[in-house]
Coordinates of C-alpha atoms in Angstrom, one line a residue:
Chain P
M401 CA 87.0 63.5 82.2
T402 CA 90.4 64.7 83.3
L403 CA 90.5 67.6 85.4
R404 CA 93.8 70.0 86.3
I405 CA 93.4 70.8 89.7
L406 CA 95.3 73.9 91.1
Y407 CA 95.9 74.7 95.3
F408 CA 97.0 77.9 96.3
A409 CA 98.2 79.3 99.8
W410 CA 97.7 77.1 102.7
V411 CA 95.5 75.0 100.7
R412 CA 98.2 74.1 98.5
E413 CA 100.5 73.5 101.8
A414 CA 97.9 71.3 103.2
V415 CA 96.9 69.2 100.4
G416 CA 100.7 68.8 99.6
T417 CA 101.2 69.7 96.2
G418 CA 100.2 72.9 94.0
E419 CA 98.8 70.9 91.1
E420 CA 97.5 67.7 90.4
T421 CA 95.6 65.7 87.3
V422 CA 92.3 64.1 88.3
A423 CA 89.2 62.1 86.8
P424 CA 86.3 62.3 89.1
P425 CA 83.2 60.5 88.4
P426 CA 80.5 61.3 86.5
A427 CA 78.4 62.2 89.4
V428 CA 80.6 64.9 90.5
T429 CA 79.3 67.9 88.7
T430 CA 79.8 71.0 91.0
V431 CA 82.9 72.5 92.6
A432 CA 81.5 71.4 96.1
A433 CA 81.2 67.8 95.0
L434 CA 84.5 68.2 93.6
V435 CA 85.7 69.3 96.9
D436 CA 84.0 66.5 98.8
W437 CA 85.3 63.8 96.4
L438 CA 88.8 65.3 96.5
A439 CA 89.0 65.3 100.4
T440 CA 88.9 61.5 100.2
R441 CA 92.2 61.4 98.7
S442 CA 94.5 62.1 101.5
D443 CA 94.6 63.1 105.2
G444 CA 96.0 66.3 103.8
H445 CA 93.1 66.8 101.3
A446 CA 90.7 66.1 104.0
R447 CA 92.5 68.5 106.3
A448 CA 92.6 71.2 103.5
F449 CA 88.8 70.8 102.7
A450 CA 87.3 70.4 106.3
D451 CA 85.7 73.8 106.2
P452 CA 84.5 74.6 102.8
T453 CA 83.3 78.1 104.1
R454 CA 87.1 78.8 104.2
L455 CA 87.5 78.1 100.7
R456 CA 87.0 80.0 97.3
A457 CA 87.3 78.3 93.7
A458 CA 87.8 79.3 90.0
V459 CA 87.0 77.4 86.9
D460 CA 88.9 77.7 83.8
Q461 CA 90.5 80.7 85.6
S462 CA 87.0 82.5 86.4
F463 CA 86.0 83.1 90.1
V464 CA 82.6 81.0 91.0
A465 CA 80.7 80.2 93.8
L466 CA 81.2 76.6 95.5
D467 CA 78.1 75.6 93.8
A468 CA 79.3 76.4 90.3
S469 CA 79.2 73.7 87.7
I470 CA 82.5 72.1 86.6
L471 CA 80.8 70.4 83.2
G472 CA 83.3 70.9 80.5
A473 CA 85.9 72.4 82.7
G474 CA 89.9 71.7 82.0
E475 CA 90.9 73.8 85.2
V476 CA 89.5 74.2 88.7
A477 CA 91.6 76.0 91.2
I478 CA 90.9 75.7 95.1
F479 CA 92.1 78.5 97.5
P480 CA 91.7 80.6 100.4
P481 CA 90.0 84.2 100.4
V482 CA 92.3 86.3 98.4
T483 CA 94.6 88.8 100.4
G484 CA 96.7 90.8 97.8
G485 CA 97.5 94.3 97.6
Chain A
M840 CA 96.7 102.9 78.4
I841 CA 96.1 99.8 80.5
R842 CA 99.6 98.9 82.2
I843 CA 99.3 95.5 83.9
V844 CA 102.4 93.8 85.7
V845 CA 102.8 90.9 88.1
D846 CA 106.5 89.9 88.4
T847 CA 109.1 89.1 91.4
M848 CA 111.4 92.2 90.3
P849 CA 111.2 95.2 92.7
I850 CA 108.5 97.8 91.7
D851 CA 110.3 100.8 89.8
A852 CA 107.9 103.5 90.7
S853 CA 109.7 106.4 89.5
V854 CA 109.6 104.6 86.0
E855 CA 105.8 103.4 86.4
L856 CA 104.8 107.1 87.4
A857 CA 106.8 108.9 84.4
L858 CA 104.8 106.4 82.2
V859 CA 101.4 107.4 83.2
E860 CA 102.7 110.9 83.3
A861 CA 103.6 111.0 79.5
L862 CA 100.0 110.7 78.9
P863 CA 98.4 114.4 78.2
A864 CA 96.2 113.9 81.0
G865 CA 96.8 116.6 83.7
A866 CA 95.8 114.6 86.7
V867 CA 97.8 111.6 88.1
A868 CA 96.8 109.7 91.4
T869 CA 98.8 106.9 92.5
F870 CA 98.8 104.4 95.4
T871 CA 101.7 102.2 96.8
G872 CA 101.4 99.3 99.1
L873 CA 104.6 98.9 101.3
V874 CA 105.9 96.0 103.4
R875 CA 105.4 97.6 106.8
A876 CA 108.5 98.2 108.7
D877 CA 107.3 98.4 112.2
D878 CA 105.2 94.9 113.2
G879 CA 107.9 92.2 113.3
V880 CA 107.4 90.7 109.7
A881 CA 110.9 89.5 108.6
T882 CA 109.5 88.3 104.9
L883 CA 106.3 88.8 103.3
T884 CA 105.9 86.3 100.3
L885 CA 103.0 86.7 97.9
E886 CA 101.7 83.6 96.1
H887 CA 99.4 84.2 92.9
Y888 CA 97.6 82.4 90.4
P889 CA 99.7 82.8 86.8
G890 CA 97.4 83.7 84.3
A891 CA 94.0 84.3 86.3
T892 CA 95.9 87.3 88.1
E893 CA 96.7 89.2 85.2
A894 CA 93.3 88.6 83.9
A895 CA 91.6 90.0 87.1
L896 CA 94.2 92.8 87.1
R897 CA 93.1 93.6 83.6
A898 CA 89.5 93.6 84.3
V899 CA 89.8 95.8 87.4
A900 CA 91.4 98.4 85.2
Q901 CA 89.1 98.1 82.4
R902 CA 86.4 98.8 84.6
A903 CA 88.1 101.7 86.3
M904 CA 88.6 103.2 82.4
S905 CA 85.0 102.9 81.3
R906 CA 83.4 104.1 84.8
W907 CA 85.6 107.1 84.8
S908 CA 87.1 109.4 82.2
L909 CA 90.8 108.2 82.1
L910 CA 93.9 108.0 79.9
G911 CA 95.6 105.5 81.7
A912 CA 95.2 103.1 84.7
T913 CA 98.6 101.0 85.8
I914 CA 98.7 98.1 88.3
I915 CA 101.8 96.5 89.2
H916 CA 102.0 93.7 91.6
R917 CA 105.2 92.1 92.8
V918 CA 105.3 88.5 94.0
G919 CA 107.3 86.1 95.6
P920 CA 109.3 87.1 98.8
M921 CA 109.6 90.4 100.1
H922 CA 111.3 92.7 102.9
P923 CA 110.0 95.5 105.1
G924 CA 109.8 98.8 103.1
D925 CA 109.7 96.9 99.7
R926 CA 106.7 98.0 97.1
I927 CA 104.2 95.3 97.3
V928 CA 101.9 97.1 94.7
F929 CA 101.7 100.4 92.9
M930 CA 98.8 101.7 91.0
A931 CA 98.0 104.9 88.9
A932 CA 95.5 106.5 87.5
A933 CA 95.8 109.5 84.7
A934 CA 92.6 111.6 83.9
P935 CA 91.8 114.9 82.4
H936 CA 90.3 115.9 86.0
R937 CA 91.6 115.4 89.4
G938 CA 88.2 113.9 90.7
D939 CA 88.4 111.0 88.2
A940 CA 91.9 110.2 88.7
L941 CA 91.7 109.7 92.6
A942 CA 88.6 108.1 92.6
A943 CA 89.9 105.5 89.8
C944 CA 93.0 105.0 92.1
A945 CA 90.8 104.3 94.9
Y946 CA 88.8 101.9 93.1
L947 CA 91.5 100.1 91.5
I948 CA 93.0 99.0 95.1
D949 CA 89.7 98.6 96.6
R950 CA 89.1 96.0 94.1
L951 CA 92.2 94.4 93.6
K952 CA 92.5 93.5 97.4
T953 CA 89.2 91.3 96.7
D954 CA 88.9 90.4 93.2
A955 CA 92.7 89.4 92.4
P956 CA 94.1 85.9 93.2
F957 CA 96.9 86.8 95.6
W958 CA 97.7 85.3 98.9
K959 CA 100.3 86.8 101.5
Q960 CA 102.5 85.0 104.1
E961 CA 104.1 86.7 106.8
T962 CA 107.2 85.7 108.2
R963 CA 108.4 86.6 111.9
G964 CA 111.1 84.7 113.0
A965 CA 110.2 80.9 112.6
D966 CA 106.9 81.6 112.2
A967 CA 105.2 81.4 108.9
R968 CA 101.6 82.5 109.0
W969 CA 98.8 83.0 105.8
V970 CA 97.2 86.6 106.1
E971 CA 93.6 86.2 106.8
A972 CA 91.3 88.1 104.5
R973 CA 89.6 91.2 106.2
D974 CA 85.9 91.9 106.1
S975 CA 86.8 95.6 105.9
D976 CA 88.2 95.0 102.4
H977 CA 85.3 93.3 101.3
A978 CA 83.4 96.6 102.6
A979 CA 85.6 98.9 101.0
A980 CA 85.0 96.8 97.6
A981 CA 81.4 96.8 98.2
R982 CA 80.8 100.8 98.2
W983 CA 81.8 101.1 94.7
N984 CA 78.6 99.1 93.8
D985 CA 79.8 97.6 90.7
Chain F
M675 CA 106.3 114.5 108.9
I676 CA 105.2 117.3 107.2
R677 CA 107.1 118.6 104.2
I678 CA 106.0 121.7 102.2
V679 CA 108.1 123.1 99.3
V680 CA 107.3 125.9 96.9
D681 CA 109.9 126.5 94.3
T682 CA 110.6 127.6 91.1
M683 CA 112.5 124.4 90.2
P684 CA 111.0 121.3 88.4
I685 CA 109.5 118.8 90.8
D686 CA 111.2 115.5 91.4
A687 CA 108.1 113.2 92.0
S688 CA 110.9 110.2 92.6
V689 CA 112.5 111.9 95.5
E690 CA 109.5 113.0 97.0
L691 CA 107.8 109.8 97.0
A692 CA 111.0 108.1 98.4
L693 CA 110.8 110.5 101.3
V694 CA 107.0 109.3 102.3
E695 CA 107.8 105.9 101.4
A696 CA 110.9 105.8 104.2
L697 CA 108.1 106.4 106.5
P698 CA 107.0 103.2 108.5
A699 CA 103.6 103.7 106.7
G700 CA 102.6 100.7 104.7
A701 CA 100.3 102.9 102.4
V702 CA 101.3 106.0 100.7
A703 CA 98.6 107.9 97.9
T704 CA 99.9 110.6 95.9
F705 CA 98.6 113.1 93.3
T706 CA 100.5 114.9 91.1
G707 CA 99.0 117.7 88.8
L708 CA 100.6 118.5 85.4
V709 CA 100.5 121.2 82.9
R710 CA 98.1 119.7 80.3
A711 CA 99.8 119.0 76.8
D712 CA 96.8 119.0 74.8
D713 CA 94.9 122.2 74.8
G714 CA 97.0 124.6 73.2
V715 CA 99.0 126.1 76.3
A716 CA 102.4 127.2 75.7
T717 CA 103.7 128.4 78.9
L718 CA 101.9 128.3 82.1
T719 CA 102.9 130.8 85.0
L720 CA 102.2 130.3 88.5
E721 CA 102.4 133.3 90.8
H722 CA 102.2 133.1 94.3
Y723 CA 102.0 135.1 97.8
P724 CA 105.6 134.5 99.5
G725 CA 105.1 133.4 102.8
A726 CA 101.5 133.2 103.1
T727 CA 101.8 130.3 100.8
E728 CA 104.1 128.0 102.8
A729 CA 101.8 129.1 105.9
A730 CA 98.4 128.1 104.0
L731 CA 99.9 124.5 102.3
R732 CA 101.3 123.9 106.1
A733 CA 97.9 124.4 107.6
V734 CA 96.2 122.2 105.1
A735 CA 98.7 119.4 105.7
Q736 CA 98.4 120.1 109.4
R737 CA 94.7 119.7 109.2
A738 CA 95.1 116.5 107.4
M739 CA 97.4 114.9 109.8
S740 CA 95.0 115.7 112.5
R741 CA 91.9 114.4 110.7
W742 CA 93.5 111.1 109.6
S743 CA 95.8 108.4 110.9
L744 CA 98.9 109.9 108.8
L745 CA 102.9 109.6 109.2
G746 CA 103.5 112.3 106.7
A747 CA 102.2 114.8 104.5
T748 CA 103.7 116.4 101.6
I749 CA 102.8 119.2 99.3
I750 CA 105.2 120.6 96.6
H751 CA 104.2 123.1 94.5
R752 CA 106.0 124.7 91.7
V753 CA 105.9 128.4 91.0
G754 CA 107.0 130.2 87.8
P755 CA 106.8 129.5 84.3
M756 CA 106.5 125.8 83.2
H757 CA 105.6 123.8 79.9
P758 CA 103.1 121.4 79.0
G759 CA 104.0 118.0 80.5
D760 CA 105.9 119.7 83.5
R761 CA 104.3 118.9 87.3
I762 CA 102.7 121.9 88.7
V763 CA 102.0 119.9 92.1
F764 CA 102.9 117.0 93.9
M765 CA 101.3 115.7 97.1
A766 CA 101.4 112.5 98.9
A767 CA 100.0 111.1 102.2
A768 CA 101.3 108.1 104.1
A769 CA 99.3 106.2 106.5
P770 CA 99.1 102.5 108.0
H771 CA 96.0 102.0 106.2
R772 CA 94.9 102.9 102.8
G773 CA 91.8 104.4 103.4
D774 CA 93.5 107.3 105.3
A775 CA 96.2 107.7 102.9
L776 CA 93.9 107.9 99.8
A777 CA 91.2 110.2 101.7
A778 CA 94.0 112.7 103.0
C779 CA 95.7 112.8 99.6
A780 CA 92.0 113.6 98.0
Y781 CA 91.8 116.3 101.1
L782 CA 95.3 118.2 100.4
I783 CA 94.6 118.6 96.8
D784 CA 90.7 119.7 97.1
R785 CA 92.0 122.1 100.1
L786 CA 95.1 123.4 98.3
K787 CA 92.8 124.3 95.4
T788 CA 90.8 126.7 97.2
D789 CA 93.0 127.5 100.2
A790 CA 96.6 128.5 99.0
P791 CA 97.3 131.9 97.0
F792 CA 98.3 130.4 93.9
W793 CA 97.4 132.1 90.4
K794 CA 97.5 130.6 87.1
Q795 CA 98.4 132.4 83.8
E796 CA 98.3 130.7 80.5
T797 CA 99.9 131.6 77.6
R798 CA 98.7 130.4 74.3
G799 CA 100.7 132.3 71.3
A800 CA 100.5 136.0 71.7
D801 CA 97.5 135.7 74.2
A802 CA 98.0 135.6 78.1
R803 CA 95.1 135.1 80.3
W804 CA 94.5 134.3 83.8
V805 CA 92.9 131.4 84.8
E806 CA 89.5 132.0 86.8
A807 CA 88.6 130.1 89.6
R808 CA 85.9 127.3 89.3
D809 CA 83.1 126.8 91.2
S810 CA 83.4 122.8 91.1
D811 CA 87.1 123.6 93.3
H812 CA 84.8 125.1 96.1
A813 CA 82.2 122.6 95.9
A814 CA 84.9 120.0 95.9
A815 CA 86.8 121.9 99.0
A816 CA 83.4 122.1 101.0
R817 CA 82.7 118.1 101.1
W818 CA 85.1 117.9 103.6
N819 CA 83.2 120.0 106.0
D820 CA 86.1 121.4 107.9
Chain M
M594 CA 99.3 154.3 109.6
T595 CA 101.7 153.4 107.2
L596 CA 100.4 150.1 105.4
R597 CA 102.2 148.0 102.9
I598 CA 99.7 146.6 100.5
L599 CA 100.5 143.5 98.1
Y600 CA 98.6 142.8 94.6
F601 CA 98.5 139.6 92.9
A602 CA 97.7 138.3 89.1
W603 CA 95.7 140.4 87.2
V604 CA 94.8 142.8 89.9
R605 CA 98.9 143.4 90.2
E606 CA 98.9 144.1 86.3
A607 CA 95.7 146.3 86.3
V608 CA 97.2 148.5 89.3
G609 CA 100.8 148.4 87.6
T610 CA 102.9 147.5 90.4
G611 CA 102.9 144.2 92.8
E612 CA 103.4 146.2 96.0
E613 CA 103.0 149.7 97.3
T614 CA 103.0 151.6 101.0
V615 CA 100.5 153.8 101.4
A616 CA 99.2 155.7 104.6
P617 CA 95.4 155.6 104.3
P618 CA 93.1 158.1 106.4
P619 CA 91.9 156.8 110.0
A620 CA 88.5 156.6 108.7
V621 CA 89.5 153.5 106.5
T622 CA 89.0 150.6 108.9
T623 CA 88.0 147.8 106.6
V624 CA 89.5 146.1 103.7
A625 CA 86.6 147.1 101.7
A626 CA 87.0 151.0 102.8
L627 CA 90.7 150.5 102.0
V628 CA 89.8 149.2 98.4
D629 CA 87.5 152.0 97.7
W630 CA 90.1 154.4 98.9
L631 CA 92.9 153.0 96.9
A632 CA 90.6 153.1 93.8
T633 CA 91.2 156.7 93.9
R634 CA 95.1 156.5 93.5
S635 CA 94.9 155.7 89.5
D636 CA 93.0 154.8 86.7
G637 CA 94.5 151.4 87.0
H638 CA 93.8 150.9 90.7
A639 CA 90.0 152.2 89.6
R640 CA 90.2 149.5 86.9
A641 CA 91.6 146.6 89.5
F642 CA 88.7 147.5 91.9
A643 CA 86.1 148.2 89.8
D644 CA 84.0 144.9 90.8
P645 CA 84.9 143.9 94.5
T646 CA 83.2 140.6 94.2
R647 CA 86.0 139.5 91.8
L648 CA 88.3 140.6 94.6
R649 CA 89.8 138.4 97.5
A650 CA 92.1 139.6 100.8
A651 CA 94.3 138.7 103.2
V652 CA 95.5 140.8 106.4
D653 CA 98.8 140.0 107.6
Q654 CA 98.8 137.0 105.6
S655 CA 95.5 135.6 106.8
F656 CA 92.6 135.3 104.2
V657 CA 89.7 137.4 105.4
A658 CA 86.3 138.7 104.1
L659 CA 86.4 142.3 102.5
D660 CA 84.4 143.6 105.4
A661 CA 87.2 142.5 107.9
S662 CA 89.2 145.1 110.1
I663 CA 92.4 146.4 109.1
L664 CA 92.8 147.9 112.3
G665 CA 96.7 147.4 113.5
A666 CA 97.7 145.8 110.3
G667 CA 101.0 145.9 108.7
E668 CA 100.3 144.2 105.1
V669 CA 97.0 143.9 103.3
A670 CA 96.9 141.8 100.1
I671 CA 94.3 142.3 97.3
F672 CA 94.2 139.6 94.5
P673 CA 91.6 137.5 92.4
P674 CA 90.2 134.0 93.6
V675 CA 92.7 131.6 94.0
T676 CA 93.7 128.9 91.2
G677 CA 96.6 127.0 92.3
G678 CA 97.4 123.3 92.1

């Protein structure tokens, strides 16, 4: 499964890129599991994902909780709580 | 009428106000958020999630249109670098009655604060800092109970 | 800053909005009341009580300034004959926080409806009719409990 | 005592003028008494003041109830409930 991953704000800065394409193993079926798996990719990833309570996510552009499924998803975004307006 | 714009261009509030006033509404409420000119911020940079942002703003506007008797809802959000005094966001609600316009306008900004994927970075001198989300924004959004 | 204008000239909302946005406020809420374009009114004529009107509007603005943390409150009310689509009234409240701006703006229009000596006359064809006061306006004003 | 009286909206139309100067007798000490006294001046006045519940008043530009005093006042305005905005 190939997945497009987007990062925003300080998550993007910590990871060092705003977008990457990954192929997580089949056991990775939730956003939380994906985050744990992504954290192993680099020191920047590990730093960005150290505290999951500071992270929010969207699957195929819909906001979801971290325990949401990523099965069949094409795009997952990981970012801090929003601060618009 | 729902009008959603997310753009790096400065927001022309006169043009936006004229568009909602052109509806046969009677009552128009607006809210403008500006880069504060008094707290030392030199540059405010808004990052967003292209595509998801517009969809989130449209969903907020649609919920407002179905909850109140509105003829129009506008949400214009600027992104990219801004400076003190610049408009960050402009929203407007047009309705036959003022109560609907005022409540819907408050709803639009409260929900935008928690539902739309924007992130603010403040630059003061050499120091760049991502703005932290505020609990008060979630409390403000929660009072609409939807 | 309190700005009160009662005049027969059309209201320039862009100019008025720019004046409140020039304050270092961060949040600006506005309300515009327009002559409805859809209920057959050809001319709406606003009569007022010169002197007493301005004093009443200033008192409303001052109460808003003392009740919320505002940097500015504007009330512009047109008088004389108007036509569908014309602005009757424009009000704005500028504050550091959006909650104050939105609440104060709603307060200004609710209190204006009951506290300021204006009278509306609608002309439809040959028929001229004075608009009756509405109980809902008194209910809206009463909720502010001041 | 000379008093400037102002009328607005349909009260003005019924009375037939927007302003007049009157000298009510000393016994007329409240707005309500003034309205009753003014009602005797013409058919238009009588029509305008037929139903006091439809009238509002200001004494020297301050809104008052109809039982308010007019002692020492220079200007009294009589008008329908307001309908601005």
